[in-house]
mmCIF file of C-alpha atoms and ligand atoms in Angstrom:
data_model
loop_
_atom_site.group_PDB
_atom_site.id
_atom_site.type_symbol
_atom_site.label_atom_id
_atom_site.label_comp_id
_atom_site.label_asym_id
_atom_site.label_seq_id
_atom_site.Cartn_x
_atom_site.Cartn_y
_atom_site.Cartn_z
ATOM 1 C CA MET O 1 -0.008 -0.009 -0.026
ATOM 2 C CA PRO O 2 2.104 3.076 -1.188
ATOM 3 C CA PHE O 3 1.711 6.245 0.675
ATOM 4 C CA ASP O 4 3.095 9.757 0.198
ATOM 5 C CA ALA O 5 4.439 11.085 3.428
ATOM 6 C CA ARG O 6 4.826 14.476 1.763
ATOM 7 C CA SER O 7 1.135 14.982 0.661
ATOM 8 C CA PRO O 8 -0.157 18.534 1.018
ATOM 9 C CA GLY O 9 -0.427 19.859 4.573
ATOM 10 C CA ASP O 10 2.092 17.356 5.853
ATOM 11 C CA SER O 11 5.680 18.292 6.694
ATOM 12 C CA THR O 12 8.306 15.696 7.534
ATOM 13 C CA HIS O 13 8.639 17.622 10.896
ATOM 14 C CA SER O 14 5.069 17.048 11.911
ATOM 15 C CA LEU O 15 5.330 13.366 10.995
ATOM 16 C CA ARG O 16 8.306 12.666 13.256
ATOM 17 C CA PRO O 17 6.210 12.106 16.467
ATOM 18 C CA VAL O 18 4.099 9.574 14.613
ATOM 19 C CA ALA O 19 7.226 7.848 13.405
ATOM 20 C CA TRP O 20 8.660 7.677 16.930
ATOM 21 C CA TRP O 21 5.424 6.389 18.453
ATOM 22 C CA LEU O 22 5.582 3.604 15.782
ATOM 23 C CA LEU O 23 9.120 2.799 16.675
ATOM 24 C CA VAL O 24 8.305 2.756 20.402
ATOM 25 C CA VAL O 25 5.557 0.260 19.584
ATOM 26 C CA ALA O 26 7.958 -1.754 17.534
ATOM 27 C CA GLY O 27 10.288 -1.861 20.580
ATOM 28 C CA LEU O 28 7.513 -3.198 22.780
ATOM 29 C CA ILE O 29 6.839 -5.943 20.154
ATOM 30 C CA TRP O 30 10.525 -6.730 20.202
ATOM 31 C CA VAL O 31 10.395 -7.184 24.002
ATOM 32 C CA MET O 32 7.243 -9.327 23.448
ATOM 33 C CA VAL O 33 9.084 -11.593 21.045
ATOM 34 C CA ALA O 34 11.897 -12.061 23.582
ATOM 35 C CA LEU O 35 9.266 -12.704 26.274
ATOM 36 C CA GLY O 36 7.528 -15.232 24.116
ATOM 37 C CA GLY O 37 10.803 -17.226 23.739
ATOM 38 C CA ALA O 38 11.465 -17.223 27.400
ATOM 39 C CA THR O 39 7.972 -18.325 27.967
ATOM 40 C CA ARG O 40 8.205 -21.250 25.684
ATOM 41 C CA LEU O 41 11.791 -22.268 26.669
ATOM 42 C CA THR O 42 10.833 -22.315 30.398
ATOM 43 C CA GLY O 43 7.795 -24.522 29.666
ATOM 44 C CA SER O 44 5.454 -21.807 30.934
ATOM 45 C CA GLY O 45 3.177 -21.401 27.951
ATOM 46 C CA LEU O 46 0.375 -23.822 28.928
ATOM 47 C CA SER O 47 -0.054 -22.606 32.516
ATOM 48 C CA ILE O 48 -3.153 -20.377 31.905
ATOM 49 C CA MET O 49 -5.913 -22.378 30.555
ATOM 50 C CA GLU O 50 -8.359 -19.686 30.033
ATOM 51 C CA TRP O 51 -8.887 -17.016 27.304
ATOM 52 C CA ALA O 52 -10.211 -14.108 29.284
ATOM 53 C CA PRO O 53 -9.196 -10.870 27.513
ATOM 54 C CA LEU O 54 -10.752 -8.533 30.175
ATOM 55 C CA ARG O 55 -10.789 -10.558 33.477
ATOM 56 C CA GLY O 56 -7.240 -11.912 32.855
ATOM 57 C CA ILE O 57 -5.739 -8.441 33.073
ATOM 58 C CA LEU O 58 -5.466 -9.009 36.781
ATOM 59 C CA PRO O 59 -3.368 -11.878 38.184
ATOM 60 C CA PRO O 60 -4.847 -14.121 40.872
ATOM 61 C CA MET O 61 -5.616 -12.018 44.010
ATOM 62 C CA SER O 62 -6.515 -14.849 46.469
ATOM 63 C CA GLU O 63 -5.405 -18.297 47.521
ATOM 64 C CA ALA O 64 -8.626 -19.633 46.254
ATOM 65 C CA GLU O 65 -8.070 -18.217 42.771
ATOM 66 C CA TRP O 66 -4.549 -19.549 42.744
ATOM 67 C CA GLN O 67 -6.085 -22.996 43.658
ATOM 68 C CA ARG O 68 -8.757 -22.814 40.986
ATOM 69 C CA LEU O 69 -6.171 -22.145 38.259
ATOM 70 C CA TYR O 70 -3.771 -24.738 39.531
ATOM 71 C CA ASP O 71 -6.678 -27.296 39.537
ATOM 72 C CA LEU O 72 -7.455 -26.408 35.886
ATOM 73 C CA TYR O 73 -3.740 -26.915 34.996
ATOM 74 C CA ARG O 74 -3.705 -30.261 36.820
ATOM 75 C CA THR O 75 -6.276 -31.588 34.165
ATOM 76 C CA ILE O 76 -4.039 -31.242 31.176
ATOM 77 C CA PRO O 77 -1.529 -33.943 29.897
ATOM 78 C CA GLN O 78 1.457 -31.563 30.390
ATOM 79 C CA TYR O 79 0.941 -31.597 34.106
ATOM 80 C CA GLN O 80 0.469 -35.387 34.317
ATOM 81 C CA LEU O 81 3.389 -36.227 31.994
ATOM 82 C CA VAL O 82 5.932 -33.448 32.774
ATOM 83 C CA ASN O 83 5.128 -31.643 36.031
ATOM 84 C CA ALA O 84 3.139 -34.121 38.133
ATOM 85 C CA GLY O 85 3.502 -33.278 41.858
ATOM 86 C CA PHE O 86 5.377 -29.881 41.431
ATOM 87 C CA GLY O 87 2.807 -28.325 43.763
ATOM 88 C CA ILE O 88 1.176 -24.951 43.715
ATOM 89 C CA GLU O 89 4.650 -23.252 44.281
ATOM 90 C CA GLY O 90 6.034 -24.947 41.148
ATOM 91 C CA PHE O 91 2.799 -23.858 39.294
ATOM 92 C CA LYS O 92 3.263 -20.249 40.295
ATOM 93 C CA GLN O 93 6.726 -20.276 38.847
ATOM 94 C CA ILE O 94 5.549 -21.238 35.394
ATOM 95 C CA PHE O 95 2.440 -19.032 35.663
ATOM 96 C CA TRP O 96 4.108 -15.676 35.866
ATOM 97 C CA LEU O 97 5.981 -15.701 32.568
ATOM 98 C CA GLU O 98 2.855 -16.563 30.598
ATOM 99 C CA TRP O 99 0.903 -13.920 32.495
ATOM 100 C CA ILE O 100 3.520 -11.275 31.848
ATOM 101 C CA HIS O 101 3.580 -12.217 28.054
ATOM 102 C CA ARG O 102 -0.243 -11.794 28.037
ATOM 103 C CA PHE O 103 -0.197 -8.656 30.073
ATOM 104 C CA TRP O 104 2.447 -7.129 27.775
ATOM 105 C CA GLY O 105 0.259 -7.923 24.743
ATOM 106 C CA ARG O 106 -2.604 -6.014 26.460
ATOM 107 C CA MET O 107 -0.369 -3.024 27.195
ATOM 108 C CA LEU O 108 0.864 -3.119 23.492
ATOM 109 C CA GLY O 109 -2.809 -2.799 22.394
ATOM 110 C CA PHE O 110 -3.180 0.384 24.513
ATOM 111 C CA ALA O 111 0.226 1.698 23.492
ATOM 112 C CA TYR O 112 -0.939 1.439 19.864
ATOM 113 C CA LEU O 113 -4.527 2.488 20.065
ATOM 114 C CA LEU O 114 -4.474 5.492 22.420
ATOM 115 C CA PRO O 115 -1.677 7.397 20.598
ATOM 116 C CA PHE O 116 -3.270 6.351 17.198
ATOM 117 C CA LEU O 117 -6.603 7.946 18.264
ATOM 118 C CA TRP O 118 -4.785 11.016 19.579
ATOM 119 C CA PHE O 119 -2.769 11.571 16.311
ATOM 120 C CA TRP O 120 -5.823 10.766 14.201
ATOM 121 C CA TRP O 121 -7.886 13.364 16.188
ATOM 122 C CA ARG O 122 -5.090 15.988 15.731
ATOM 123 C CA GLY O 123 -4.912 15.172 12.001
ATOM 124 C CA ALA O 124 -1.238 14.145 12.149
ATOM 125 C CA ILE O 125 -1.596 10.837 10.267
ATOM 126 C CA PRO O 126 -1.470 11.068 6.435
ATOM 127 C CA ARG O 127 -4.831 10.088 5.172
ATOM 128 C CA SER O 128 -3.373 7.451 2.852
ATOM 129 C CA LEU O 129 -1.825 5.683 5.910
ATOM 130 C CA LEU O 130 -5.092 5.302 7.823
ATOM 131 C CA PRO O 131 -6.350 2.017 6.459
ATOM 132 C CA ARG O 132 -2.842 0.497 6.979
ATOM 133 C CA MET O 133 -2.943 1.630 10.592
ATOM 134 C CA GLY O 134 -6.413 0.368 11.181
ATOM 135 C CA LEU O 135 -5.511 -2.942 9.662
ATOM 136 C CA LEU O 136 -2.369 -3.127 11.990
ATOM 137 C CA PHE O 137 -4.690 -2.836 15.016
ATOM 138 C CA VAL O 138 -7.066 -5.545 13.732
ATOM 139 C CA LEU O 139 -3.986 -7.856 13.050
ATOM 140 C CA GLY O 140 -2.486 -7.095 16.464
ATOM 141 C CA GLY O 141 -5.831 -8.171 18.051
ATOM 142 C CA ALA O 142 -5.892 -11.267 15.744
ATOM 143 C CA GLN O 143 -2.317 -12.065 17.003
ATOM 144 C CA GLY O 144 -3.725 -12.463 20.478
ATOM 145 C CA GLY O 145 -6.322 -14.892 19.097
ATOM 146 C CA ILE O 146 -3.620 -16.764 17.203
ATOM 147 C CA GLY O 147 -1.603 -17.044 20.492
ATOM 148 C CA TRP O 148 -4.542 -18.628 22.291
ATOM 149 C CA PHE O 149 -5.235 -20.890 19.214
ATOM 150 C CA MET O 150 -1.602 -22.070 19.510
ATOM 151 C CA VAL O 151 -1.896 -22.480 23.353
ATOM 152 C CA ALA O 152 -5.225 -24.497 23.037
ATOM 153 C CA SER O 153 -3.449 -27.001 20.826
ATOM 154 C CA GLY O 154 -1.109 -27.877 23.812
ATOM 155 C CA PHE O 155 -4.211 -29.164 25.810
ATOM 156 C CA ASP O 156 -4.959 -31.989 23.411
ATOM 157 C CA ASP O 157 -4.900 -35.538 24.601
ATOM 158 C CA GLY O 158 -1.295 -36.803 24.940
ATOM 159 C CA SER O 159 0.204 -33.550 24.031
ATOM 160 C CA THR O 160 2.786 -31.753 26.113
ATOM 161 C CA ALA O 161 3.553 -28.917 23.652
ATOM 162 C CA VAL O 162 1.857 -26.823 21.203
ATOM 163 C CA SER O 163 1.420 -27.374 17.478
ATOM 164 C CA PRO O 164 4.496 -26.360 15.526
ATOM 165 C CA TYR O 165 2.365 -24.914 12.678
ATOM 166 C CA ARG O 166 0.461 -22.664 15.163
ATOM 167 C CA LEU O 167 3.795 -21.650 16.797
ATOM 168 C CA VAL O 168 5.152 -20.592 13.414
ATOM 169 C CA ALA O 169 1.966 -18.816 12.631
ATOM 170 C CA HIS O 170 2.234 -16.896 15.947
ATOM 171 C CA LEU O 171 5.927 -16.158 15.510
ATOM 172 C CA GLY O 172 5.506 -15.204 11.771
ATOM 173 C CA MET O 173 2.512 -12.865 12.596
ATOM 174 C CA ALA O 174 4.821 -11.193 15.256
ATOM 175 C CA PHE O 175 7.489 -10.609 12.587
ATOM 176 C CA LEU O 176 5.068 -9.347 10.125
ATOM 177 C CA LEU O 177 3.390 -6.829 12.496
ATOM 178 C CA TYR O 178 6.864 -5.640 13.551
ATOM 179 C CA GLY O 179 8.057 -5.377 10.034
ATOM 180 C CA VAL O 180 5.116 -3.351 8.642
ATOM 181 C CA ILE O 181 5.284 -0.950 11.758
ATOM 182 C CA VAL O 182 9.070 -0.392 11.273
ATOM 183 C CA TRP O 183 8.777 0.147 7.582
ATOM 184 C CA THR O 184 6.005 2.575 8.009
ATOM 185 C CA ALA O 185 8.066 4.448 10.545
ATOM 186 C CA PHE O 186 10.996 4.641 8.271
ATOM 187 C CA GLY O 187 8.893 5.961 5.489
ATOM 188 C CA LEU O 188 7.744 8.765 7.772
ATOM 189 C CA LEU O 189 11.322 9.466 8.971
ATOM 190 C CA TRP O 190 12.868 9.490 5.519
ATOM 191 C CA PRO O 191 10.135 10.184 2.889
ATOM 192 C CA ALA O 192 12.813 10.764 0.138
ATOM 193 C CA ALA O 193 15.355 8.225 -1.093
ATOM 194 C CA THR O 194 18.874 8.845 0.283
ATOM 195 C CA ALA O 195 21.027 10.502 -2.385
ATOM 196 C CA LEU O 196 24.290 8.746 -3.580
ATOM 197 C CA PRO O 197 27.118 10.054 -5.677
ATOM 198 C CA PRO O 198 26.829 8.981 -9.387
ATOM 199 C CA ALA O 199 29.295 6.092 -9.292
ATOM 200 C CA ALA O 200 27.446 4.587 -6.318
ATOM 201 C CA GLU O 201 24.143 5.482 -7.757
ATOM 202 C CA ALA O 202 24.879 3.242 -10.698
ATOM 203 C CA LYS O 203 25.293 0.338 -8.268
ATOM 204 C CA ARG O 204 22.173 1.086 -6.130
ATOM 205 C CA GLY O 205 19.948 -1.529 -7.943
ATOM 206 C CA SER O 206 22.412 -4.392 -7.858
ATOM 207 C CA ILE O 207 23.259 -3.855 -4.212
ATOM 208 C CA ARG O 208 19.593 -3.622 -3.342
ATOM 209 C CA ARG O 209 18.928 -6.946 -5.198
ATOM 210 C CA GLN O 210 21.685 -8.544 -3.063
ATOM 211 C CA VAL O 211 20.166 -7.081 0.120
ATOM 212 C CA GLY O 212 16.837 -8.295 -1.144
ATOM 213 C CA TRP O 213 18.171 -11.869 -1.321
ATOM 214 C CA ALA O 214 19.760 -11.642 2.115
ATOM 215 C CA PHE O 215 16.510 -10.274 3.541
ATOM 216 C CA GLY O 216 14.306 -12.901 1.867
ATOM 217 C CA LEU O 217 16.545 -15.713 3.006
ATOM 218 C CA SER O 218 16.700 -14.425 6.530
ATOM 219 C CA VAL O 219 12.837 -14.410 6.726
ATOM 220 C CA ALA O 220 12.780 -17.964 5.466
ATOM 221 C CA THR O 221 15.471 -18.899 7.902
ATOM 222 C CA MET O 222 13.289 -17.321 10.667
ATOM 223 C CA LEU O 223 10.220 -19.357 9.782
ATOM 224 C CA ALA O 224 12.279 -22.540 9.554
ATOM 225 C CA GLY O 225 13.718 -21.659 12.918
ATOM 226 C CA GLY O 226 10.124 -21.569 14.153
ATOM 227 C CA PHE O 227 9.834 -25.195 13.106
ATOM 228 C CA VAL O 228 13.133 -25.989 14.909
ATOM 229 C CA ALA O 229 11.641 -24.390 18.174
ATOM 230 C CA GLY O 230 8.227 -25.922 17.550
ATOM 231 C CA THR O 231 9.529 -29.529 17.141
ATOM 232 C CA LYS O 232 12.261 -29.106 19.922
ATOM 233 C CA ALA O 233 14.715 -30.035 17.095
ATOM 234 C CA GLY O 234 17.490 -28.043 18.901
ATOM 235 C CA PHE O 235 17.738 -30.695 21.602
ATOM 236 C CA THR O 236 19.241 -33.364 19.241
ATOM 237 C CA TYR O 237 22.119 -33.280 16.755
ATOM 238 C CA ASN O 238 24.014 -30.906 18.972
ATOM 239 C CA THR O 239 27.021 -30.739 16.749
ATOM 240 C CA PHE O 240 28.208 -28.334 14.149
ATOM 241 C CA PRO O 241 28.584 -28.416 11.199
ATOM 242 C CA LEU O 242 27.999 -32.262 11.001
ATOM 243 C CA MET O 243 24.768 -33.855 12.142
ATOM 244 C CA ASP O 244 25.421 -37.325 13.646
ATOM 245 C CA GLY O 245 28.683 -37.473 11.550
ATOM 246 C CA ALA O 246 27.048 -36.452 8.301
ATOM 247 C CA LEU O 247 26.451 -33.281 6.523
ATOM 248 C CA VAL O 248 22.871 -34.211 5.639
ATOM 249 C CA PRO O 249 21.192 -36.196 8.491
ATOM 250 C CA ASP O 250 20.137 -39.773 8.074
ATOM 251 C CA GLY O 251 16.439 -40.076 7.343
ATOM 252 C CA TYR O 252 16.253 -36.759 5.526
ATOM 253 C CA GLY O 253 13.205 -37.029 3.282
ATOM 254 C CA SER O 254 11.966 -40.232 4.966
ATOM 255 C CA MET O 255 8.598 -38.780 5.922
ATOM 256 C CA THR O 256 5.396 -39.024 3.851
ATOM 257 C CA PRO O 257 3.817 -36.861 2.517
ATOM 258 C CA PHE O 258 7.176 -35.302 1.614
ATOM 259 C CA TRP O 259 6.407 -31.823 2.859
ATOM 260 C CA HIS O 260 6.160 -33.125 6.473
ATOM 261 C CA ASN O 261 10.027 -33.268 6.233
ATOM 262 C CA PHE O 262 10.161 -29.429 6.302
ATOM 263 C CA THR O 263 7.820 -29.162 9.332
ATOM 264 C CA LEU O 264 7.903 -32.363 11.454
ATOM 265 C CA ASN O 265 11.068 -34.437 10.686
ATOM 266 C CA ILE O 266 13.408 -33.202 13.476
ATOM 267 C CA GLY O 267 16.678 -33.968 11.463
ATOM 268 C CA ALA O 268 15.485 -32.452 8.260
ATOM 269 C CA VAL O 269 13.939 -29.427 10.064
ATOM 270 C CA GLN O 270 17.227 -28.609 11.754
ATOM 271 C CA PHE O 271 19.210 -29.261 8.575
ATOM 272 C CA ASN O 272 16.945 -26.827 6.550
ATOM 273 C CA HIS O 273 17.465 -24.170 9.205
ATOM 274 C CA ARG O 274 21.181 -24.516 9.067
ATOM 275 C CA LEU O 275 21.148 -24.553 5.214
ATOM 276 C CA LEU O 276 18.982 -21.430 4.953
ATOM 277 C CA ALA O 277 21.012 -19.661 7.745
ATOM 278 C CA THR O 278 24.241 -20.353 5.819
ATOM 279 C CA LEU O 279 22.656 -19.178 2.480
ATOM 280 C CA THR O 280 21.518 -16.004 4.463
ATOM 281 C CA LEU O 281 25.082 -15.473 5.702
ATOM 282 C CA LEU O 282 26.662 -15.876 2.245
ATOM 283 C CA ALA O 283 24.138 -13.359 0.698
ATOM 284 C CA ALA O 284 24.711 -10.848 3.595
ATOM 285 C CA ILE O 285 28.455 -11.184 3.089
ATOM 286 C CA GLY O 286 27.959 -10.574 -0.665
ATOM 287 C CA ALA O 287 25.898 -7.522 0.006
ATOM 288 C CA GLY O 288 28.321 -6.277 2.594
ATOM 289 C CA VAL O 289 31.438 -6.621 0.412
ATOM 290 C CA SER O 290 29.607 -4.772 -2.378
ATOM 291 C CA ALA O 291 28.417 -1.923 -0.055
ATOM 292 C CA ALA O 292 32.007 -1.617 1.451
ATOM 293 C CA LYS O 293 33.482 -1.468 -2.050
ATOM 294 C CA ARG O 294 30.908 0.689 -4.030
ATOM 295 C CA LEU O 295 29.120 2.866 -1.473
ATOM 296 C CA PRO O 296 30.587 5.915 0.362
ATOM 297 C CA ALA O 297 30.649 6.113 4.159
ATOM 298 C CA GLY O 298 27.193 7.191 5.236
ATOM 299 C CA PRO O 299 23.768 5.826 6.208
ATOM 300 C CA VAL O 300 23.391 3.589 3.282
ATOM 301 C CA ARG O 301 26.644 1.693 3.730
ATOM 302 C CA PHE O 302 26.010 1.554 7.500
ATOM 303 C CA ALA O 303 22.737 -0.162 6.963
ATOM 304 C CA VAL O 304 24.036 -2.857 4.782
ATOM 305 C CA LEU O 305 27.024 -3.493 6.998
ATOM 306 C CA GLY O 306 24.729 -3.399 9.940
ATOM 307 C CA LEU O 307 22.737 -6.244 8.307
ATOM 308 C CA LEU O 308 25.891 -8.248 7.800
ATOM 309 C CA GLY O 309 26.843 -7.706 11.474
ATOM 310 C CA ALA O 310 23.425 -8.712 12.756
ATOM 311 C CA VAL O 311 23.496 -11.937 10.572
ATOM 312 C CA LEU O 312 26.982 -12.832 11.798
ATOM 313 C CA LEU O 313 26.010 -12.247 15.427
ATOM 314 C CA GLN O 314 22.684 -14.407 14.948
ATOM 315 C CA TYR O 315 24.640 -17.181 13.175
ATOM 316 C CA ALA O 316 27.109 -17.377 16.041
ATOM 317 C CA LEU O 317 24.329 -17.344 18.574
ATOM 318 C CA GLY O 318 22.461 -20.052 16.681
ATOM 319 C CA VAL O 319 25.557 -22.315 16.746
ATOM 320 C CA ALA O 320 26.126 -21.659 20.389
ATOM 321 C CA THR O 321 22.503 -22.311 21.270
ATOM 322 C CA LEU O 322 22.750 -25.588 19.517
ATOM 323 C CA LEU O 323 26.099 -26.848 20.942
ATOM 324 C CA LEU O 324 24.911 -25.898 24.510
ATOM 325 C CA VAL O 325 21.575 -27.743 23.886
ATOM 326 C CA VAL O 326 19.250 -24.635 24.092
ATOM 327 C CA PRO O 327 19.811 -22.930 27.474
ATOM 328 C CA VAL O 328 16.920 -20.582 28.253
ATOM 329 C CA SER O 329 19.227 -17.601 28.032
ATOM 330 C CA LEU O 330 20.751 -18.317 24.665
ATOM 331 C CA GLY O 331 17.533 -19.520 23.101
ATOM 332 C CA THR O 332 15.759 -16.329 24.248
ATOM 333 C CA LEU O 333 18.633 -14.258 22.925
ATOM 334 C CA HIS O 334 18.573 -16.138 19.556
ATOM 335 C CA GLN O 335 14.770 -15.376 19.253
ATOM 336 C CA GLY O 336 15.443 -11.714 20.149
ATOM 337 C CA VAL O 337 18.417 -11.101 17.731
ATOM 338 C CA ALA O 338 16.285 -12.563 14.961
ATOM 339 C CA VAL O 339 14.358 -9.210 15.294
ATOM 340 C CA LEU O 340 17.623 -7.276 14.944
ATOM 341 C CA VAL O 341 18.273 -9.121 11.617
ATOM 342 C CA LEU O 342 14.702 -8.192 10.447
ATOM 343 C CA THR O 343 15.316 -4.566 11.530
ATOM 344 C CA MET O 344 18.734 -4.157 9.748
ATOM 345 C CA GLY O 345 17.311 -5.917 6.667
ATOM 346 C CA LEU O 346 14.396 -3.406 6.502
ATOM 347 C CA LEU O 347 16.593 -0.441 7.232
ATOM 348 C CA ALA O 348 19.074 -1.454 4.399
ATOM 349 C CA LEU O 349 16.237 -2.073 1.958
ATOM 350 C CA HIS O 350 14.690 1.313 2.823
ATOM 351 C CA ARG O 351 17.886 3.093 2.542
ATOM 352 C CA LEU O 352 18.573 1.678 -0.809
ATOM 353 C CA ARG O 353 15.004 2.675 -2.315
ATOM 354 C CA SER O 354 15.221 3.954 -5.713
ATOM 355 C CA PRO O 355 14.858 7.779 -6.094
ATOM 356 C CA ARG O 356 12.244 7.200 -8.627
ATOM 357 C CA HIS O 357 9.903 5.489 -5.942
ATOM 358 C CA GLY O 358 11.291 7.652 -3.126
HETATM 359 C C1 HEM C 1 20.622 -15.958 9.777
HETATM 360 C C2 HEM C 1 20.782 -16.662 10.742
HETATM 361 C C3 HEM C 1 19.705 -17.286 11.630
HETATM 362 C C4 HEM C 1 18.423 -16.800 11.867
HETATM 363 C C5 HEM C 1 17.770 -15.458 11.321
HETATM 364 C C6 HEM C 1 17.793 -17.680 12.850
HETATM 365 C C7 HEM C 1 16.550 -17.423 13.354
HETATM 366 C C8 HEM C 1 15.847 -18.379 14.166
HETATM 367 C C9 HEM C 1 14.519 -18.168 14.741
HETATM 368 C C10 HEM C 1 13.590 -17.031 14.250
HETATM 369 C C11 HEM C 1 14.284 -19.153 15.455
HETATM 370 C C12 HEM C 1 12.883 -19.561 16.215
HETATM 371 C C13 HEM C 1 12.880 -18.955 17.468
HETATM 372 C C14 HEM C 1 13.923 -19.201 18.470
HETATM 373 O O1 HEM C 1 14.973 -18.483 18.414
HETATM 374 O O2 HEM C 1 13.885 -20.149 19.231
HETATM 375 C C15 HEM C 1 15.452 -20.107 15.541
HETATM 376 C C16 HEM C 1 15.592 -21.196 16.266
HETATM 377 C C17 HEM C 1 16.696 -21.912 16.513
HETATM 378 N N1 HEM C 1 17.867 -21.689 15.733
HETATM 379 FE FE1 HEM C 1 18.277 -20.214 14.456
HETATM 380 N N2 HEM C 1 18.685 -18.664 13.289
HETATM 381 C C18 HEM C 1 19.819 -18.452 12.486
HETATM 382 C C19 HEM C 1 20.860 -19.218 12.472
HETATM 383 C C20 HEM C 1 21.078 -20.470 13.123
HETATM 384 C C21 HEM C 1 22.175 -21.404 13.183
HETATM 385 C C22 HEM C 1 23.465 -21.126 12.257
HETATM 386 C C23 HEM C 1 21.813 -22.410 14.049
HETATM 387 C C24 HEM C 1 22.742 -23.550 14.384
HETATM 388 C C25 HEM C 1 23.520 -24.303 13.520
HETATM 389 C C26 HEM C 1 20.697 -22.136 14.622
HETATM 390 C C27 HEM C 1 20.036 -22.940 15.627
HETATM 391 C C28 HEM C 1 18.790 -22.739 16.071
HETATM 392 C C29 HEM C 1 18.133 -23.561 17.092
HETATM 393 C C30 HEM C 1 18.880 -24.746 17.723
HETATM 394 C C31 HEM C 1 16.907 -23.044 17.307
HETATM 395 C C32 HEM C 1 15.879 -23.615 18.213
HETATM 396 C C33 HEM C 1 16.010 -22.947 19.714
HETATM 397 C C34 HEM C 1 14.852 -23.194 20.534
HETATM 398 O O3 HEM C 1 14.430 -24.351 20.676
HETATM 399 O O4 HEM C 1 14.487 -22.231 21.201
HETATM 400 N N3 HEM C 1 20.134 -20.950 14.154
HETATM 401 N N4 HEM C 1 16.391 -19.461 14.815
#
């Protein structure tokens, strides 16, 4: 949905507060993604068995309420198979992270809606952006629903974790919301394309294509990573670069229908994530080398090299997470730094926009 941040009556100056508000919301989503990772990795995600958008805003206030929620939790397979007998104190420990994750989501809704209404009332939001901003609010609400849809799959008979498909849908929607908000904010901050000297200008298109590849591959890596997390594939094959002594693990492609290998076959899911991550790294190195050679020092080169730095960091974190068998701290960091990769990819793409579309 293209928009013109310089439509009559707007000045870049008046759009800055709107852009900063969007970046604050994006920051809150970033924290939310990391909280989500910690919730999943500490096994806390199934502790609240109710979907109560209004009442759930308050935590349990009495012993009777704690007992009621604990009794509910004791009916699900995860309690019986994983946590049996951990007592109400053990329950309280896994409860809080899930509660904070949901509470943060509610606060995010307010942090989006209230300033949105204020800016709208003041006429500060370009008219062409209103549909996108309205849609973002609806999708944000839908994200809460997808979260609950995901959690509910963990209550099924015999199940101790949520469906990997629903987990990827929830993670993917978080990335999508974050990405659209950040891209919109960049458009408000820098409505015109960044100027380059003629020699560098001639290379803008090809470097942008390289960054496009790195960005597209990084998004594919992130979704594949969601399946690694969803199938708990990071708890096996804890060696790198070989998997059980082979580059391609035994049993790759053994599932039918074949596409299950991309989503449910633990060895294949982990291999695909490694492969995509390596392709992302190569594409980011290619873009970084071109930028270092062809672009002058300045915001465009900074953004492309920033993308390379973020991918290098994320790759190293991924390997460390795997070798150390997914400690909560590193797993959470790996989930959080994925958002940094996304941010730098969007920044680099935005900085390389063609002046014709600027
Ligand atoms: C461009 C580089 C990479 C990106 C963008 C990326 C992104 C992601 C994302 C979004 C997830 C799902 C959420 C989570 O973090 O748990 C994930 C999971 C994971 N990734 Fe990566 N990753 C990258 C590289 C790697 C590499 C090189 C390895 C190891 C060889 C790796 C190992 C893992 C493991 C073990 C998990 C599951 C962690 C868990 O269960 O919490 N990643 N990755």
